[in-house]
CSV table of C-alpha atoms in Angstrom, one decimal:
chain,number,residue,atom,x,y,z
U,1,UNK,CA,-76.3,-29.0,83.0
U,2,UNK,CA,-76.6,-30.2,86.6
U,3,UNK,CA,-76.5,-28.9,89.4
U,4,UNK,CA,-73.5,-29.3,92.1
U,5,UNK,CA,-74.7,-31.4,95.3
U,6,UNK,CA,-75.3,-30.3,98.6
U,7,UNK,CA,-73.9,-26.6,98.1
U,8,UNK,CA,-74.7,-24.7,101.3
U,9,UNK,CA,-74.0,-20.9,99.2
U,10,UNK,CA,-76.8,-19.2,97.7
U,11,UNK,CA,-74.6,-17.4,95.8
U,12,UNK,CA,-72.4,-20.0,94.6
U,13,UNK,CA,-75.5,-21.6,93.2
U,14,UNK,CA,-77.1,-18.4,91.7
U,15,UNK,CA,-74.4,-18.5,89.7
U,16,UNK,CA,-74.6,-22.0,88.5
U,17,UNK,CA,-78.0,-21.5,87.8
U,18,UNK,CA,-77.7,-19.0,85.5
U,19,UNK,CA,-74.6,-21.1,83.3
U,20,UNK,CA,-76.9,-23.9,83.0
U,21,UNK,CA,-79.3,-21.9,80.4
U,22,UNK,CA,-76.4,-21.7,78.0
U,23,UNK,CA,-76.7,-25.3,77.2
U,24,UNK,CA,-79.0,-27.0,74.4
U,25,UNK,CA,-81.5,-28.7,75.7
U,26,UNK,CA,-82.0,-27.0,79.2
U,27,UNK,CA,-85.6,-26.2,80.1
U,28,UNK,CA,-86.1,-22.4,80.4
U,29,UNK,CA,-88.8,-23.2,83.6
U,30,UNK,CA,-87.6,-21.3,86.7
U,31,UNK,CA,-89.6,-24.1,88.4
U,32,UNK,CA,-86.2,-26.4,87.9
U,33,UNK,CA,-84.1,-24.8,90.8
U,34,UNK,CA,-87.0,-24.0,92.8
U,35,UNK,CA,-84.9,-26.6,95.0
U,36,UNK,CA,-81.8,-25.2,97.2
U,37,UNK,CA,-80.3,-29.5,96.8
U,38,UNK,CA,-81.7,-31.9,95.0
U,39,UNK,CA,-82.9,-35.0,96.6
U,40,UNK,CA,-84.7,-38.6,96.3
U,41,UNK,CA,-87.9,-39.3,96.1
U,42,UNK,CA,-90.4,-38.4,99.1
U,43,UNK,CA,-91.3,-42.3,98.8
U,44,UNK,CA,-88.5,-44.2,96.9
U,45,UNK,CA,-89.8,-47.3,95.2
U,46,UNK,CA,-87.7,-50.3,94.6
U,47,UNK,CA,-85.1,-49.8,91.3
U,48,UNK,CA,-84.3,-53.7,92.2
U,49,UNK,CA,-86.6,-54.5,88.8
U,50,UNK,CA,-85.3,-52.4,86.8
U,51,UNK,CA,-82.3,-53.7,84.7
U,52,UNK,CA,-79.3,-51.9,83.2
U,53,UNK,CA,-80.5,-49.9,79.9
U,54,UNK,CA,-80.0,-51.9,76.9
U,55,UNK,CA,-76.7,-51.2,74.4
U,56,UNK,CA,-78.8,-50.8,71.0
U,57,UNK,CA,-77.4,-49.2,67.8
U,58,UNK,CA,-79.1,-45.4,67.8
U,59,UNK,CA,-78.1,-42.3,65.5
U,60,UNK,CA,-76.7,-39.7,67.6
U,61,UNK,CA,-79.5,-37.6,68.5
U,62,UNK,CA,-79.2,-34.0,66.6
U,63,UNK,CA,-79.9,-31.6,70.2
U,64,UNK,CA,-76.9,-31.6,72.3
U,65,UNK,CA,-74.1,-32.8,70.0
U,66,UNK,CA,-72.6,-29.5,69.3
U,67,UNK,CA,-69.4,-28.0,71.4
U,68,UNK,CA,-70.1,-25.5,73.7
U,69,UNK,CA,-68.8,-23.2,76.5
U,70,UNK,CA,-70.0,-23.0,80.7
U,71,UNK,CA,-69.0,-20.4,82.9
U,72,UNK,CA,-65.3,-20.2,81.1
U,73,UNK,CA,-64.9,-24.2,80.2
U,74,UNK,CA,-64.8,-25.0,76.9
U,75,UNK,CA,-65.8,-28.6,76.2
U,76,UNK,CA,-65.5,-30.4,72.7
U,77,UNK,CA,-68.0,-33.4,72.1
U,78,UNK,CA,-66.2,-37.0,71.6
U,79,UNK,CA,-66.2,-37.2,67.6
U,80,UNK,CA,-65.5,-41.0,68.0
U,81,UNK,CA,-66.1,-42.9,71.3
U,82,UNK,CA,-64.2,-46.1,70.5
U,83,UNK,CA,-62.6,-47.4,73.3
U,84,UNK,CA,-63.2,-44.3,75.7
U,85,UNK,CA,-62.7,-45.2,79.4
U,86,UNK,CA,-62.5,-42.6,82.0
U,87,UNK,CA,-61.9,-42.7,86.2
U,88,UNK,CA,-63.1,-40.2,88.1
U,89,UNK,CA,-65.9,-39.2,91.0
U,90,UNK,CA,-69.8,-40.2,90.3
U,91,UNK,CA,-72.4,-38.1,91.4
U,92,UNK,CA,-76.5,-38.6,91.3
U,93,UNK,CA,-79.5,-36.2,90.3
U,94,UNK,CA,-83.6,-37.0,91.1
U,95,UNK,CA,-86.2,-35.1,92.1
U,96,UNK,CA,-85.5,-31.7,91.1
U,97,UNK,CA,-84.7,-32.5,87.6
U,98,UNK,CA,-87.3,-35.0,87.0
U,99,UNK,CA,-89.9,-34.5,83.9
U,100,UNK,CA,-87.3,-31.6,82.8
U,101,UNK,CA,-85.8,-31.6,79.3
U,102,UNK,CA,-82.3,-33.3,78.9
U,103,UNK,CA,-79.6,-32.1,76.5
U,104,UNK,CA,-80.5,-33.9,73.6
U,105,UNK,CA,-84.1,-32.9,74.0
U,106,UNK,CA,-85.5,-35.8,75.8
U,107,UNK,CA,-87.7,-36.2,79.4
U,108,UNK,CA,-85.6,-36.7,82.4
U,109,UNK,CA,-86.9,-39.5,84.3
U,110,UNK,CA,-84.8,-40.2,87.7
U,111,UNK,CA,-86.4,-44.0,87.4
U,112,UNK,CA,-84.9,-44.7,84.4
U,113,UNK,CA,-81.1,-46.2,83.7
U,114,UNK,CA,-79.6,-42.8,82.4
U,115,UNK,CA,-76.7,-40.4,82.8
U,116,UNK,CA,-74.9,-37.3,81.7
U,117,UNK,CA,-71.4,-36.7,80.4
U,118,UNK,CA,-70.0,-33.3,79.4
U,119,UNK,CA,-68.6,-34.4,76.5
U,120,UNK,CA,-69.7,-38.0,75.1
U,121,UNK,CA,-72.0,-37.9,71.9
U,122,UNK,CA,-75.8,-38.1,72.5
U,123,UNK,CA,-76.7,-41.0,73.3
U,124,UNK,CA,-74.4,-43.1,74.5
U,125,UNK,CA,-73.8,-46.4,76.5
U,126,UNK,CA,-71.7,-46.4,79.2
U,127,UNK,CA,-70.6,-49.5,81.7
U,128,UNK,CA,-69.9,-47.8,85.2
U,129,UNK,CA,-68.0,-49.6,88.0
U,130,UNK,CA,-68.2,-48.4,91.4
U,131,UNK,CA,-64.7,-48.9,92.6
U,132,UNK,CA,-65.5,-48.4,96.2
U,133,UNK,CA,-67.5,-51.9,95.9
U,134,UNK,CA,-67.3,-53.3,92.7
U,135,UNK,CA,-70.9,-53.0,91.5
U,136,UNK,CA,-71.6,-51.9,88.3
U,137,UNK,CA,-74.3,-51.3,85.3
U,138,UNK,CA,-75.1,-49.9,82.2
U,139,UNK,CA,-76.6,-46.5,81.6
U,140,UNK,CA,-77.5,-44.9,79.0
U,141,UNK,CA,-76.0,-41.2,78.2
U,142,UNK,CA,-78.3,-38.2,77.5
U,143,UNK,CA,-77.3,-35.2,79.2
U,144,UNK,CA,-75.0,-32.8,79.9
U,145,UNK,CA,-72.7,-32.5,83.4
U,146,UNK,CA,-71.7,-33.0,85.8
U,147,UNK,CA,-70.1,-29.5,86.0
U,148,UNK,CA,-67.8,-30.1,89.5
U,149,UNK,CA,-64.5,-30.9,89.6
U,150,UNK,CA,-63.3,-34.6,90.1
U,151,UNK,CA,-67.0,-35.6,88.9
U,152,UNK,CA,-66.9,-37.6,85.3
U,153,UNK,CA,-70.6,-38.7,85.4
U,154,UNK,CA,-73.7,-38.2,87.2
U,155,UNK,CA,-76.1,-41.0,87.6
U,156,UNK,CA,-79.8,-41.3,87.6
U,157,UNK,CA,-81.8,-41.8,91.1
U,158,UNK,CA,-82.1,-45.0,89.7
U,159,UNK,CA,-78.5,-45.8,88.3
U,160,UNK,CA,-77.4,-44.6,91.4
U,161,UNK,CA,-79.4,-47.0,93.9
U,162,UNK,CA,-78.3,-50.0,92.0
U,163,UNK,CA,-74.3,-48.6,92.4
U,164,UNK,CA,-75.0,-47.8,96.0
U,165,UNK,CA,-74.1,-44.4,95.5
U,166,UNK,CA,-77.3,-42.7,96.9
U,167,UNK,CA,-76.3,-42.4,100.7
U,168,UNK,CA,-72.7,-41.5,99.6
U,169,UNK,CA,-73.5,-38.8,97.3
U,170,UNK,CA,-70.4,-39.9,95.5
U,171,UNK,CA,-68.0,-42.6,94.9
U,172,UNK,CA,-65.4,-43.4,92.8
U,173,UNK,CA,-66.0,-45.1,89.3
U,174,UNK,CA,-64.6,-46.4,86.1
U,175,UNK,CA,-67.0,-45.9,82.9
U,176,UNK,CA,-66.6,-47.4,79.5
U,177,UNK,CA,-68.1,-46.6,76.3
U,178,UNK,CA,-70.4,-49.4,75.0
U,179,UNK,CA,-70.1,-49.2,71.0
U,180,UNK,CA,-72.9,-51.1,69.1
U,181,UNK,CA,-72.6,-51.0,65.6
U,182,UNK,CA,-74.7,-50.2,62.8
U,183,UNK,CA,-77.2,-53.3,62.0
U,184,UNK,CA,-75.9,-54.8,58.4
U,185,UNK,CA,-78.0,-53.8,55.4
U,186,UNK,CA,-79.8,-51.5,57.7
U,187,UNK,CA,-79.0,-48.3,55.4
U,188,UNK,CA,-80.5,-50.3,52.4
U,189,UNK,CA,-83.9,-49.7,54.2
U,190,UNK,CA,-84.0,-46.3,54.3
U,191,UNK,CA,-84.9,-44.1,50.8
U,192,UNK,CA,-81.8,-41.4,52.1
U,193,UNK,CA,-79.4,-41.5,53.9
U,194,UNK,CA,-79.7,-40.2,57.7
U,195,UNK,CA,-77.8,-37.0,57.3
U,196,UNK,CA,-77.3,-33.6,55.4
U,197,UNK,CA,-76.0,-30.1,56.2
U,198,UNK,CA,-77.9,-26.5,55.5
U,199,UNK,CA,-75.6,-24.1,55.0
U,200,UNK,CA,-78.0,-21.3,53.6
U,201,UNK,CA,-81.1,-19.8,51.8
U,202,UNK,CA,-82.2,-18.2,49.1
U,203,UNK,CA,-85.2,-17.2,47.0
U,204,UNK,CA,-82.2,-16.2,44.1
U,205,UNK,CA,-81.7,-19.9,42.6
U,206,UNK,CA,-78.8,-18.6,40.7
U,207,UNK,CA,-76.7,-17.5,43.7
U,208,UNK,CA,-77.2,-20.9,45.6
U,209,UNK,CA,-76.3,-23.0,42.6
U,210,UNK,CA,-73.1,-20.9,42.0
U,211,UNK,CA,-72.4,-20.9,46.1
U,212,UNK,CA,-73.5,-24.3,45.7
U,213,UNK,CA,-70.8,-25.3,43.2
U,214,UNK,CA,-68.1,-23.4,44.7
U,215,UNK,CA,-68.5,-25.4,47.9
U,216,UNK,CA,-68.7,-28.8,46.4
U,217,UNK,CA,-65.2,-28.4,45.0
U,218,UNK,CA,-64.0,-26.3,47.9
U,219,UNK,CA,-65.1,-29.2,50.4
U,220,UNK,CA,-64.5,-32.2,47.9
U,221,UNK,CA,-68.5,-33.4,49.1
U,222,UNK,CA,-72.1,-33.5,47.3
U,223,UNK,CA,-74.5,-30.8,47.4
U,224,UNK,CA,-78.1,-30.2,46.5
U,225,UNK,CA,-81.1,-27.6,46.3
U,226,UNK,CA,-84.2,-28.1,48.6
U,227,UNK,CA,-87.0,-25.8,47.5
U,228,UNK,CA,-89.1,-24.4,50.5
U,229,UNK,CA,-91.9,-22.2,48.6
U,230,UNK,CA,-90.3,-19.4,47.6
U,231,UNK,CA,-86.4,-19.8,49.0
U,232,UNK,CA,-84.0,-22.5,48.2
U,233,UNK,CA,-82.1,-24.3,50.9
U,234,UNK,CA,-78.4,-25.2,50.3
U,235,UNK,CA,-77.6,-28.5,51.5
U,236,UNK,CA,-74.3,-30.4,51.3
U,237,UNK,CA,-74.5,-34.1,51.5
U,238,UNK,CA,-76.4,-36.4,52.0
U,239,UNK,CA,-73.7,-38.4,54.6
U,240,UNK,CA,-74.4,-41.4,56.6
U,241,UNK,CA,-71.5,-41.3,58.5
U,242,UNK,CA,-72.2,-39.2,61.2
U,243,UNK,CA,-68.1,-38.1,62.9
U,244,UNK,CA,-67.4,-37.3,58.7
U,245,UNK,CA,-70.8,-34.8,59.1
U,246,UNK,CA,-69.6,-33.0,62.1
U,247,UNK,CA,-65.8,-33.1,60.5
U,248,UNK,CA,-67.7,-31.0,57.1
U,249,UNK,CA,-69.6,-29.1,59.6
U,250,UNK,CA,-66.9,-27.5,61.4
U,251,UNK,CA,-65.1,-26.9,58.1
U,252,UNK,CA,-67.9,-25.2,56.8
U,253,UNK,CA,-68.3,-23.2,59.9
U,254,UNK,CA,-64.6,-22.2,59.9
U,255,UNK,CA,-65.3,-20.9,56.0
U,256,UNK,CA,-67.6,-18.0,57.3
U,257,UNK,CA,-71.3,-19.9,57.5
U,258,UNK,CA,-71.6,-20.1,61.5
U,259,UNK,CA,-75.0,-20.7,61.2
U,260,UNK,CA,-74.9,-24.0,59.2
U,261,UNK,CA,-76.8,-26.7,61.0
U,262,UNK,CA,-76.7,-30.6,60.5
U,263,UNK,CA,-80.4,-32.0,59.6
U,264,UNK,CA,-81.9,-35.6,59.8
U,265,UNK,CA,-83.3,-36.6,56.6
């Protein structure tokens, strides 16, 4: 969902502009690209405080996880990041997409230790090494992009300054995905577990609970009914696991329900 550097063409970037709405998660303000290039701040303060961001077990966030398609590309989101390590060109973004939504719904803030991927789950950690002169950090994924060829990962304003990568524009990294696992007894906590899919609605209770039947078997998974006043909602699950929730997702997608969705419970 980011822009490409320091592209002279009006037309090349007219175009871009308009294949960034067709991610999750972009912000529909025209105000975004009121800038031809992005750039650093008018007055950059120091990023020496700030530390790499902090590995921490989170849930993948439920905006910005889905696969999708850019100007012809199709690009299918990580299921399972274990041990995912990637070399390619680094790029930065700052001003002109700070206090703008990211992919997964949250606020873009150039200060803070961030990055986006086009294909890791939302959020993740990442270790990047600048190759060109061995400095390196953690960041914390949660966007989409960059959408340039040769370019694996673009860095916050912030990420960037403490890789050097500012002046360059570029350079050439290795990243690695940080896994942190879930905290024991952690599920015990919670009443339900995180997970469940809708599949579909219906104030006719006896159509769900035969559809809902039918797919149980069909899927080998739990279901259950969730009234809603006068409709019931179809939900299979619940699923704490969330790679086995996208994995029943797509099959029930592929079934004929395209407009099943995964919801947090």
């Amino acid at each position: 969902m980011k822009a490409i550097f320091h592209s002279s063409k009006q037309q090349a970037l007219a175009t871009l502009v308009a294949g960034l709405f067709l991610l999750a998660g972009c912000s529909s303000s025209s105000s975004r690209y009121d800038l031809a290039d992005d750039v650093a701040p008018k007055t950059p303060i120091s990023v020496d405080h700030i530390e790499g961001a902090q590995p921490k077990y989170e849930p993948y966030s439920l905006g910005g996880n889905k696969n999708y398609k850019l100007r012809g590309n199709s690009y299918q989101i990580i299921k399972d990041p274990a041990g995912f390590k990637e070399r390619g060109q680094a790029s930065w973004y700052g001003k002109k997409f700070h206090g703008h939504l990211t992919s997964n719904g949250e606020v873009y803030d150039m200060y803070s230790m961030s990055a986006a991927h086009k294909t890791l789950p939302l959020p993740s950690y990442v270790k990047v090494t600048n190759l060109d002169n061995g400095k390196e950090t953690i960041v914390r994924v949660n966007d989409r992009g960059p959408f340039h060829e040769g370019r694996i990962i673009d860095l916050s304003y912030a990420a960037a300054s403490k890789l050097d990568v500012i002046k360059t524009g570029t350079a050439n990294v290795e990243i690695e995905v940080i896994i942190v696992e879930r905290p024991n007894g952690e599920h015990t906590k919670n009443r339900h577990p995180e997970y469940a899919i809708q599949v579909a609605a219906s104030p006719h209770k006896d159509r769900i609970e035969t559809l809902s039947s039918e797919l149980g078997q069909k899927l080998s998974v739990d279901t259950f009914l969730s009234p809603v006043k006068s409709n019931y909602r179809l939900m299979l699950g619940p699923f704490q696991d969330y790679k086995h929730t996208q994995d029943i997702l797509e099959q029930v997608q592929k079934i004929g329900y395209s407009s099943a969705f995964v919801k947090k419970m």
